[in-house]
Short mmCIF file of C-alpha atoms in Angstrom, two decimals:
data_model
loop_
_atom_site.label_atom_id
_atom_site.label_comp_id
_atom_site.label_asym_id
_atom_site.label_seq_id
_atom_site.Cartn_x
_atom_site.Cartn_y
_atom_site.Cartn_z
CA UNK W 1134 204.20 8.35 92.30
CA UNK W 1135 200.64 9.62 91.82
CA UNK W 1136 199.04 12.00 94.27
CA UNK W 1137 196.43 9.44 95.31
CA UNK W 1138 199.12 6.92 96.28
CA UNK W 1139 201.38 9.43 98.00
CA UNK W 1140 201.82 8.97 101.75
CA UNK W 1141 200.96 12.65 102.08
CA UNK W 1142 197.52 12.03 100.63
CA UNK W 1143 196.74 9.82 103.63
CA UNK W 1144 197.13 12.85 105.88
CA UNK W 1145 194.24 14.77 104.32
CA UNK W 1146 191.55 13.68 106.75
CA UNK W 1147 188.94 16.35 106.07
CA UNK W 1148 185.37 15.26 105.56
CA UNK W 1149 184.11 15.99 102.05
CA UNK W 1150 181.95 19.08 101.60
CA UNK W 1151 179.08 16.96 100.32
CA UNK W 1152 179.01 14.81 103.45
CA UNK W 1153 179.14 17.59 106.03
CA UNK W 1154 175.39 18.39 105.79
CA UNK W 1155 174.67 14.68 106.30
CA UNK W 1156 176.75 14.63 109.48
CA UNK W 1157 174.86 17.64 110.81
CA UNK W 1158 171.56 15.96 109.92
CA UNK W 1159 172.59 12.77 111.73
CA UNK W 1160 173.53 14.70 114.87
CA UNK W 1161 170.16 16.48 114.73
CA UNK W 1162 168.30 13.17 114.21
CA UNK W 1163 169.97 11.56 117.22
CA UNK W 1164 169.29 14.58 119.42
CA UNK W 1165 165.66 15.02 118.39
CA UNK W 1166 164.45 11.51 117.50
CA UNK W 1167 166.68 8.94 119.23
CA UNK W 1168 167.81 10.37 122.57
CA UNK W 1169 164.20 11.17 123.68
CA UNK W 1170 163.03 7.56 123.19
CA UNK W 1171 166.06 5.65 124.48
CA UNK W 1172 165.29 5.55 128.21
CA UNK W 1173 161.75 4.31 127.65
CA UNK W 1174 162.83 1.77 125.02
CA UNK W 1175 165.45 0.12 127.24
CA UNK W 1176 163.37 0.35 130.44
CA UNK W 1177 160.76 -1.90 128.81
CA UNK W 1178 163.37 -4.67 128.60
CA UNK W 1179 163.20 -5.02 132.38
CA UNK W 1180 159.43 -5.51 132.47
CA UNK W 1181 158.44 -7.55 129.40
CA UNK W 1182 157.48 -11.20 129.77
CA UNK W 1183 159.45 -12.53 126.79
CA UNK W 1184 163.02 -11.24 126.82
CA UNK W 1185 163.59 -12.54 123.27
CA UNK W 1186 161.06 -10.26 121.63
CA UNK W 1187 160.18 -6.61 121.25
CA UNK W 1188 156.95 -5.25 122.68
CA UNK W 1189 154.51 -3.32 120.54
CA UNK W 1190 155.58 -0.13 122.30
CA UNK W 1191 159.26 -0.79 121.60
CA UNK W 1192 158.56 -1.39 117.92
CA UNK W 1193 156.41 1.73 117.82
CA UNK W 1194 159.27 3.80 119.22
CA UNK W 1195 161.91 2.20 117.00
CA UNK W 1196 159.95 2.23 113.76
CA UNK W 1197 158.91 5.80 114.42
CA UNK W 1198 162.53 6.88 114.64
CA UNK W 1199 163.41 4.85 111.54
CA UNK W 1200 160.61 6.46 109.59
CA UNK W 1201 161.79 9.93 110.57
CA UNK W 1202 165.29 8.97 109.40
CA UNK W 1203 163.95 7.80 106.03
CA UNK W 1204 161.91 10.97 105.61
CA UNK W 1205 165.07 12.99 106.24
CA UNK W 1206 167.05 10.96 103.73
CA UNK W 1207 169.22 9.38 106.44
CA UNK W 1208 169.50 5.72 105.52
CA UNK W 1209 172.19 3.10 104.73
CA UNK W 1210 175.16 5.46 105.11
CA UNK W 1211 177.57 2.61 105.68
CA UNK W 1212 177.82 1.47 102.04
CA UNK W 1213 180.85 3.25 100.52
CA UNK W 1214 180.59 4.35 96.89
CA UNK W 1215 177.46 2.30 96.31
CA UNK W 1216 174.29 3.11 94.42
CA UNK W 1217 172.23 1.46 97.16
CA UNK W 1218 173.61 3.77 99.87
CA UNK W 1219 174.66 7.40 100.07
CA UNK W 1220 177.90 6.70 98.21
CA UNK W 1221 180.02 7.93 101.11
CA UNK W 1222 183.73 7.22 101.33
CA UNK W 1223 185.01 5.25 104.31
CA UNK W 1224 186.48 8.51 105.64
CA UNK W 1225 183.16 10.36 105.41
CA UNK W 1226 181.25 7.55 107.09
CA UNK W 1227 183.83 7.34 109.87
CA UNK W 1228 182.79 10.80 111.09
CA UNK W 1229 179.15 9.70 111.15
CA UNK W 1230 179.96 6.42 112.92
CA UNK W 1231 181.52 8.31 115.83
CA UNK W 1232 178.20 10.05 116.43
CA UNK W 1233 176.28 6.78 116.16
CA UNK W 1234 178.43 5.29 118.91
CA UNK W 1235 177.06 7.76 121.45
CA UNK W 1236 173.59 6.16 121.55
CA UNK W 1237 173.01 2.38 121.32
CA UNK W 1238 169.82 2.85 119.28
CA UNK W 1239 171.21 5.34 116.80
CA UNK W 1240 172.74 2.91 114.29
CA UNK W 1241 169.59 0.86 113.90
CA UNK W 1242 167.41 3.91 113.32
CA UNK W 1243 169.59 4.66 110.25
CA UNK W 1244 169.78 0.98 109.22
CA UNK W 1245 173.49 1.00 109.95
CA UNK W 1246 173.73 -1.73 112.61
CA UNK W 1247 176.25 -4.55 112.74
CA UNK W 1248 176.19 -7.34 111.72
CA UNK W 1249 173.68 -6.23 109.06
CA UNK W 1250 176.12 -3.67 107.67
CA UNK W 1251 178.78 -6.26 106.84
CA UNK W 1252 176.24 -8.73 105.50
CA UNK W 1253 174.62 -6.11 103.29
CA UNK W 1254 177.97 -4.98 101.96
CA UNK W 1255 178.89 -8.56 101.07
CA UNK W 1256 175.57 -9.14 99.30
CA UNK W 1257 175.77 -5.78 97.54
CA UNK W 1258 179.31 -6.48 96.32
CA UNK W 1259 179.27 -10.15 95.39
CA UNK W 1260 175.72 -11.50 95.71
CA UNK W 1261 173.83 -12.90 92.75
CA UNK W 1262 170.73 -11.09 91.52
CA UNK W 1263 168.59 -13.80 93.11
CA UNK W 1264 170.39 -13.42 96.46
CA UNK W 1265 170.06 -9.65 96.34
CA UNK W 1266 166.37 -9.78 95.58
CA UNK W 1267 165.61 -12.29 98.34
CA UNK W 1268 167.86 -10.99 101.14
CA UNK W 1269 169.60 -7.71 100.33
CA UNK W 1270 166.42 -5.89 99.37
CA UNK W 1271 164.59 -6.46 102.70
CA UNK W 1272 167.81 -5.79 104.64
CA UNK W 1273 168.30 -2.46 102.89
CA UNK W 1274 164.69 -1.61 103.67
CA UNK W 1275 165.22 -2.38 107.37
CA UNK W 1276 162.50 -5.02 107.28
CA UNK W 1277 164.62 -7.90 108.60
CA UNK W 1278 167.86 -8.46 110.54
CA UNK W 1279 170.73 -10.88 109.91
CA UNK W 1280 173.69 -12.63 111.54
CA UNK W 1281 177.20 -13.78 110.65
CA UNK W 1282 178.19 -17.21 111.96
CA UNK W 1283 181.90 -17.97 112.12
CA UNK W 1284 183.17 -18.52 115.68
CA UNK W 1285 183.11 -22.12 116.96
CA UNK W 1286 183.32 -23.43 120.54
CA UNK W 1287 185.70 -26.33 119.90
CA UNK W 1288 188.49 -24.68 117.86
CA UNK W 1289 190.66 -21.55 118.10
CA UNK W 1290 188.56 -19.45 115.77
CA UNK W 1291 191.00 -16.53 115.77
CA UNK W 1292 192.69 -18.63 113.07
CA UNK W 1293 189.84 -18.95 110.59
CA UNK W 1294 191.61 -21.89 108.92
CA UNK W 1295 190.51 -23.91 111.95
CA UNK W 1296 186.80 -23.53 111.19
CA UNK W 1297 185.42 -27.08 111.14
CA UNK W 1298 181.67 -26.75 110.45
CA UNK W 1299 181.35 -28.80 107.27
CA UNK W 1300 179.31 -28.28 104.13
CA UNK W 1301 179.07 -31.15 101.62
CA UNK W 1302 177.36 -30.87 98.24
CA UNK W 1303 174.71 -33.56 97.74
CA UNK W 1304 172.20 -33.59 94.88
CA UNK W 1305 172.24 -29.84 94.38
CA UNK W 1306 172.13 -28.97 98.09
CA UNK W 1307 174.76 -28.04 100.65
CA UNK W 1308 174.46 -30.21 103.76
CA UNK W 1309 175.85 -28.37 106.80
CA UNK W 1310 176.91 -29.89 110.14
CA UNK W 1311 178.66 -28.25 113.07
CA UNK W 1312 178.34 -25.74 115.90
CA UNK W 1313 178.80 -21.99 116.17
CA UNK W 1314 178.67 -19.70 119.20
CA UNK W 1315 178.61 -16.00 120.00
CA UNK W 1316 176.50 -15.44 116.89
CA UNK W 1317 175.47 -11.85 117.51
CA UNK W 1318 171.94 -10.85 116.56
CA UNK W 1319 170.66 -14.38 116.09
CA UNK W 1320 168.39 -14.06 119.13
CA UNK W 1321 166.31 -11.31 117.55
CA UNK W 1322 163.07 -12.70 116.09
CA UNK W 1323 163.58 -10.31 113.16
CA UNK W 1324 166.81 -12.16 112.24
CA UNK W 1325 165.90 -14.15 109.14
CA UNK W 1326 169.22 -14.97 107.42
CA UNK W 1327 172.75 -15.96 108.41
CA UNK W 1328 175.97 -15.94 106.45
CA UNK W 1329 177.76 -19.06 107.69
CA UNK W 1330 181.51 -19.74 107.38
CA UNK W 1331 181.98 -23.43 106.55
CA UNK W 1332 184.67 -25.84 105.38
CA UNK W 1333 183.80 -27.13 101.90
CA UNK W 1334 187.18 -28.22 100.51
CA UNK W 1335 189.30 -29.88 103.23
CA UNK W 1336 191.89 -31.07 100.71
CA UNK W 1337 192.47 -27.69 99.07
CA UNK W 1338 195.25 -25.28 100.01
CA UNK W 1339 194.61 -23.75 103.47
CA UNK W 1340 193.09 -20.46 102.25
CA UNK W 1341 190.80 -22.20 99.74
CA UNK W 1342 189.15 -24.64 102.15
CA UNK W 1343 186.52 -22.24 103.50
CA UNK W 1344 183.33 -20.92 101.93
CA UNK W 1345 180.45 -18.71 103.04
CA UNK W 1346 176.86 -19.84 102.54
CA UNK W 1347 173.48 -18.19 103.10
CA UNK W 1348 171.38 -20.10 105.64
CA UNK W 1349 167.83 -18.93 106.51
CA UNK W 1350 167.16 -19.09 110.25
CA UNK W 1351 164.04 -21.24 109.78
CA UNK W 1352 165.88 -23.97 107.84
CA UNK W 1353 165.25 -27.43 109.38
CA UNK W 1354 168.24 -28.54 111.43
CA UNK W 1355 169.16 -25.01 112.61
CA UNK W 1356 168.84 -25.20 116.41
CA UNK W 1357 169.47 -22.31 118.78
CA UNK W 1358 170.82 -24.00 121.91
CA UNK W 1359 170.72 -20.81 123.94
CA UNK W 1360 172.36 -17.42 124.49
CA UNK W 1361 176.01 -16.96 125.41
CA UNK W 1362 176.44 -14.40 128.17
CA UNK W 1363 178.85 -11.45 128.20
CA UNK W 1364 179.89 -10.60 131.77
CA UNK W 1365 176.66 -12.21 132.92
CA UNK W 1366 174.42 -10.41 130.41
CA UNK W 1367 172.53 -12.19 127.64
CA UNK W 1368 171.94 -8.98 125.61
CA UNK W 1369 168.36 -10.02 124.85
CA UNK W 1370 166.70 -9.81 122.43
CA UNK W 1371 169.75 -9.23 120.18
CA UNK W 1372 171.71 -12.03 121.83
CA UNK W 1373 174.93 -13.88 121.07
CA UNK W 1374 173.63 -17.33 120.34
CA UNK W 1375 174.99 -20.86 120.48
CA UNK W 1376 173.71 -22.61 117.36
CA UNK W 1377 173.90 -26.23 116.22
CA UNK W 1378 173.61 -27.23 112.55
CA UNK W 1379 172.43 -30.81 112.02
CA UNK W 1380 172.09 -31.92 108.38
CA UNK W 1381 170.99 -28.42 107.43
CA UNK W 1382 170.17 -28.40 103.71
CA UNK W 1383 170.22 -25.26 101.58
CA UNK W 1384 170.22 -24.92 97.77
CA UNK W 1385 173.54 -24.95 95.93
CA UNK W 1386 172.71 -21.41 94.79
CA UNK W 1387 173.04 -20.17 98.40
CA UNK W 1388 176.83 -20.29 98.04
CA UNK W 1389 178.36 -16.81 98.07
CA UNK W 1390 180.79 -16.00 95.24
CA UNK W 1391 181.88 -19.59 94.74
CA UNK W 1392 183.34 -22.50 96.64
CA UNK W 1393 186.62 -21.84 98.44
CA UNK W 1394 186.30 -18.04 98.48
CA UNK W 1395 185.43 -17.60 102.16
CA UNK W 1396 188.63 -15.72 102.99
CA UNK W 1397 188.22 -13.37 100.04
CA UNK W 1398 184.70 -12.53 101.18
CA UNK W 1399 186.00 -11.75 104.66
CA UNK W 1400 188.25 -9.08 103.18
CA UNK W 1401 185.18 -7.41 101.66
CA UNK W 1402 183.51 -7.01 105.04
CA UNK W 1403 186.21 -6.87 107.70
CA UNK W 1404 188.04 -3.68 106.72
CA UNK W 1405 184.98 -1.40 106.62
CA UNK W 1406 183.44 -3.18 109.60
CA UNK W 1407 186.50 -2.53 111.75
CA UNK W 1408 186.44 1.14 110.80
CA UNK W 1409 182.76 1.31 111.85
CA UNK W 1410 183.40 -0.51 115.13
CA UNK W 1411 186.36 1.68 116.07
CA UNK W 1412 184.67 4.99 115.29
CA UNK W 1413 181.57 3.96 117.23
CA UNK W 1414 183.94 3.04 120.06
CA UNK W 1415 185.40 6.53 120.00
CA UNK W 1416 181.85 7.85 120.28
CA UNK W 1417 181.45 5.71 123.39
CA UNK W 1418 184.73 7.04 124.79
CA UNK W 1419 183.45 10.59 124.31
CA UNK W 1420 180.21 9.64 126.08
CA UNK W 1421 182.19 8.09 128.96
CA UNK W 1422 184.32 11.23 129.27
CA UNK W 1423 181.20 13.41 129.41
CA UNK W 1424 179.74 11.18 132.13
CA UNK W 1425 183.04 11.29 134.04
CA UNK W 1426 183.10 15.09 134.02
CA UNK W 1427 179.40 15.38 134.89
CA UNK W 1428 179.84 13.07 137.89
CA UNK W 1429 183.03 14.77 138.99
CA UNK W 1430 181.37 18.18 139.00
CA UNK W 1431 178.16 17.07 140.72
CA UNK W 1432 179.57 15.18 143.73
CA UNK W 1433 181.61 16.43 146.71
CA UNK W 1434 183.90 14.30 148.90
CA UNK W 1435 186.44 15.34 151.52
CA UNK W 1436 185.47 18.95 151.03
CA UNK W 1437 186.17 19.04 147.29
CA UNK W 1438 184.38 18.26 144.08
CA UNK W 1439 185.39 14.78 142.98
CA UNK W 1440 186.83 16.24 139.79
CA UNK W 1441 189.45 18.02 141.92
CA UNK W 1442 190.45 14.98 144.00
CA UNK W 1443 193.62 13.02 143.40
CA UNK W 1444 194.67 12.91 139.77
CA UNK W 1445 191.15 13.14 138.32
CA UNK W 1446 191.92 16.31 136.34
CA UNK W 1447 194.91 14.57 134.79
CA UNK W 1448 192.73 11.52 134.10
CA UNK W 1449 190.30 13.74 132.18
CA UNK W 1450 193.18 15.33 130.27
CA UNK W 1451 194.70 12.00 129.31
CA UNK W 1452 191.32 10.64 128.22
CA UNK W 1453 190.80 13.63 125.93
CA UNK W 1454 194.29 13.27 124.46
CA UNK W 1455 193.75 9.57 123.83
CA UNK W 1456 190.35 10.16 122.19
CA UNK W 1457 191.81 12.66 119.75
CA UNK W 1458 194.81 10.41 119.05
CA UNK W 1459 192.52 7.47 118.34
CA UNK W 1460 190.28 9.60 116.16
CA UNK W 1461 193.18 10.65 113.93
CA UNK W 1462 194.42 7.07 113.64
CA UNK W 1463 191.00 5.70 112.67
CA UNK W 1464 190.39 8.50 110.18
CA UNK W 1465 193.77 7.76 108.62
CA UNK W 1466 192.90 4.06 108.38
CA UNK W 1467 189.61 4.99 106.70
CA UNK W 1468 191.47 7.25 104.27
CA UNK W 1469 193.95 4.45 103.56
CA UNK W 1470 191.06 2.19 102.59
CA UNK W 1471 189.69 4.85 100.27
CA UNK W 1472 193.09 5.56 98.67
CA UNK W 1473 194.86 2.19 98.77
CA UNK W 1474 191.97 -0.30 98.92
CA UNK W 1475 191.02 -2.80 101.62
CA UNK W 1476 193.97 -5.15 101.09
CA UNK W 1477 196.73 -2.55 101.10
CA UNK W 1478 195.18 -0.72 104.06
CA UNK W 1479 195.07 -3.83 106.23
CA UNK W 1480 198.04 -2.72 108.39
CA UNK W 1481 196.30 0.55 109.23
CA UNK W 1482 193.11 -1.33 110.02
CA UNK W 1483 194.99 -3.74 112.30
CA UNK W 1484 196.53 -0.77 114.11
CA UNK W 1485 193.16 0.73 115.00
CA UNK W 1486 191.68 -2.63 115.94
CA UNK W 1487 194.57 -3.31 118.32
CA UNK W 1488 194.58 0.19 119.79
CA UNK W 1489 191.04 1.51 120.04
CA UNK W 1490 188.98 -1.08 121.99
CA UNK W 1491 191.75 -1.47 124.59
CA UNK W 1492 192.11 2.27 125.11
CA UNK W 1493 188.35 2.87 125.19
CA UNK W 1494 188.07 0.15 127.86
CA UNK W 1495 190.58 2.11 129.95
CA UNK W 1496 188.63 5.38 129.56
CA UNK W 1497 185.32 3.72 130.50
CA UNK W 1498 187.04 2.04 133.46
CA UNK W 1499 188.27 5.44 134.66
CA UNK W 1500 184.76 6.87 134.28
CA UNK W 1501 183.38 4.00 136.40
CA UNK W 1502 185.98 4.74 139.07
CA UNK W 1503 184.90 8.39 139.27
CA UNK W 1504 181.27 7.23 139.62
CA UNK W 1505 182.08 4.89 142.51
CA UNK W 1506 179.73 1.94 143.01
CA UNK W 1507 177.11 3.51 140.75
CA UNK W 1508 179.51 3.18 137.82
CA UNK W 1509 179.28 -0.59 137.84
CA UNK W 1510 175.53 -0.72 138.54
CA UNK W 1511 172.38 -0.84 136.47
CA UNK W 1512 171.92 2.88 137.18
CA UNK W 1513 174.74 3.78 134.82
CA UNK W 1514 175.34 2.81 131.17
CA UNK W 1515 179.07 2.51 131.82
CA UNK W 1516 179.14 -1.18 132.80
CA UNK W 1517 177.31 -2.15 129.61
CA UNK W 1518 179.61 0.05 127.57
CA UNK W 1519 182.64 -1.60 129.18
CA UNK W 1520 181.32 -5.10 128.47
CA UNK W 1521 180.74 -4.18 124.84
CA UNK W 1522 184.23 -2.72 124.40
CA UNK W 1523 185.93 -5.61 126.20
CA UNK W 1524 184.12 -8.01 123.88
CA UNK W 1525 185.27 -6.01 120.87
CA UNK W 1526 188.85 -6.94 121.73
CA UNK W 1527 187.91 -10.45 120.53
CA UNK W 1528 185.52 -9.60 117.72
CA UNK W 1529 186.99 -9.38 114.20
CA UNK W 1530 190.25 -10.83 115.49
CA UNK W 1531 191.80 -10.65 118.99
CA UNK W 1532 194.42 -8.03 119.86
CA UNK W 1533 197.26 -10.52 119.53
CA UNK W 1534 196.42 -11.31 115.90
CA UNK W 1535 196.45 -7.64 114.92
CA UNK W 1536 199.69 -6.95 116.78
CA UNK W 1537 201.25 -9.89 114.95
CA UNK W 1538 200.09 -8.53 111.58
CA UNK W 1539 201.54 -5.10 112.35
CA UNK W 1540 204.86 -6.41 113.71
CA UNK W 1541 205.28 -8.88 110.86
CA UNK W 1542 204.87 -6.05 108.35
CA UNK W 1543 207.37 -3.87 110.21
CA UNK W 1544 209.96 -6.66 110.30
CA UNK W 1545 209.43 -7.36 106.60
CA UNK W 1546 209.75 -3.66 105.72
CA UNK W 1547 212.96 -3.40 107.75
CA UNK W 1548 214.47 -6.48 106.12
CA UNK W 1549 213.56 -5.31 102.62
CA UNK W 1550 215.02 -1.88 103.33
CA UNK W 1551 218.27 -3.42 104.57
CA UNK W 1552 218.42 -5.66 101.52
CA UNK W 1553 218.02 -2.67 99.17
CA UNK W 1554 220.73 -0.78 101.01
CA UNK W 1555 223.06 -3.78 100.79
CA UNK W 1556 222.46 -4.07 97.03
CA UNK W 1557 223.04 -0.34 96.55
CA UNK W 1558 226.22 -0.52 98.59
CA UNK W 1559 227.50 -3.49 96.56
CA UNK W 1560 227.24 -1.42 93.38
CA UNK W 1561 229.27 1.46 94.76
CA UNK W 1562 232.99 1.60 93.92
CA UNK W 1563 235.31 0.76 96.81
CA UNK W 1564 236.97 3.66 98.48
CA UNK W 1565 240.20 4.57 96.76
CA UNK W 1566 239.43 2.72 93.53
CA UNK W 1567 238.93 5.98 91.66
CA UNK W 1568 242.47 7.15 92.49
CA UNK W 1569 241.41 10.08 94.66
CA UNK W 1570 242.94 8.48 97.75
CA UNK W 1571 246.39 8.36 96.13
#
């Protein structure tokens, strides 16, 4: 067994020496260029006339921070081992993603926001030169935004084989009909392109029926019916949109990688994307813990600081223990992707996806409890953080799917181990056959 495939190699979770200065630079950028503008940027959302736009002042603040990131060489970190990014491993980027999770503007200022990250990685890996020139280039430059359209309102989309939006090839064009919902980012006026999961080959084997096609937002027949809400919030202007496709026609060349390869493309984007999501979630858990401690130390009730009431000290302890446990698990999943590849690391990725959002929800919930009524109000970021993490338990596969993947693998491993032991035992001589037992 080679060193790179050894289970022990998965336990070396140290960030590479070359990436450590980048992490320090990212922390400095967030502290100096992102944190100071965040309150003003988000406060404008409550006063602007058109919720589905950015004001000139918001764009001035955002583009200013992006420009400072570019000037510092902090751009497109998410692309692992790619000439178009920093060439970071998944493990190296995981450390950076945890810092990005502490401020909701941080990822975009480095051009590392979902769903653009997954879309750019797909285009970078498998896009044609024409597709890269038209869509990847402006995405990498941070000039436009994008969306990924898979989930549908009328089928159980956790099983992607159920996707029913159809695409039929007619005279050199794909004709698309169907509905999608919770299409994150499609409300932003800067969103110019979608990758759409469609059914192109209904008679093929189940995992060859789906394809992914590039659909510009301004294509005739693309209709945004309205925003889906998350716990009553529409998340404007980013949004999670309900979209109808009626005889939407795009060129045959807009197909990604070839007909029937939709599931293969998903494997390109989902593994890294889940690492990014989970490490950003850990950053949010750290932020929630800081807010919990700050509130507990600053308020007095029943003659004691809130931090000293009840089991609040134990709550803080358990939150810290869980954060560090989650961090190690996500770093190990990232290392598994680097060492084993996306496919072989899928069990590790399912473990973090099943564990992290649920646990982070619990930590944020505890922080809200320490804050009292303020914790669930507009005066605190905790309620928005909770809504985001609760939603993440559906995104990229619900908890139940990931638990099934993990358990199925464990059962299979157990059965295979038992089978090997049975074979080995069958080849051993029976006791006494050698004459030693007289």
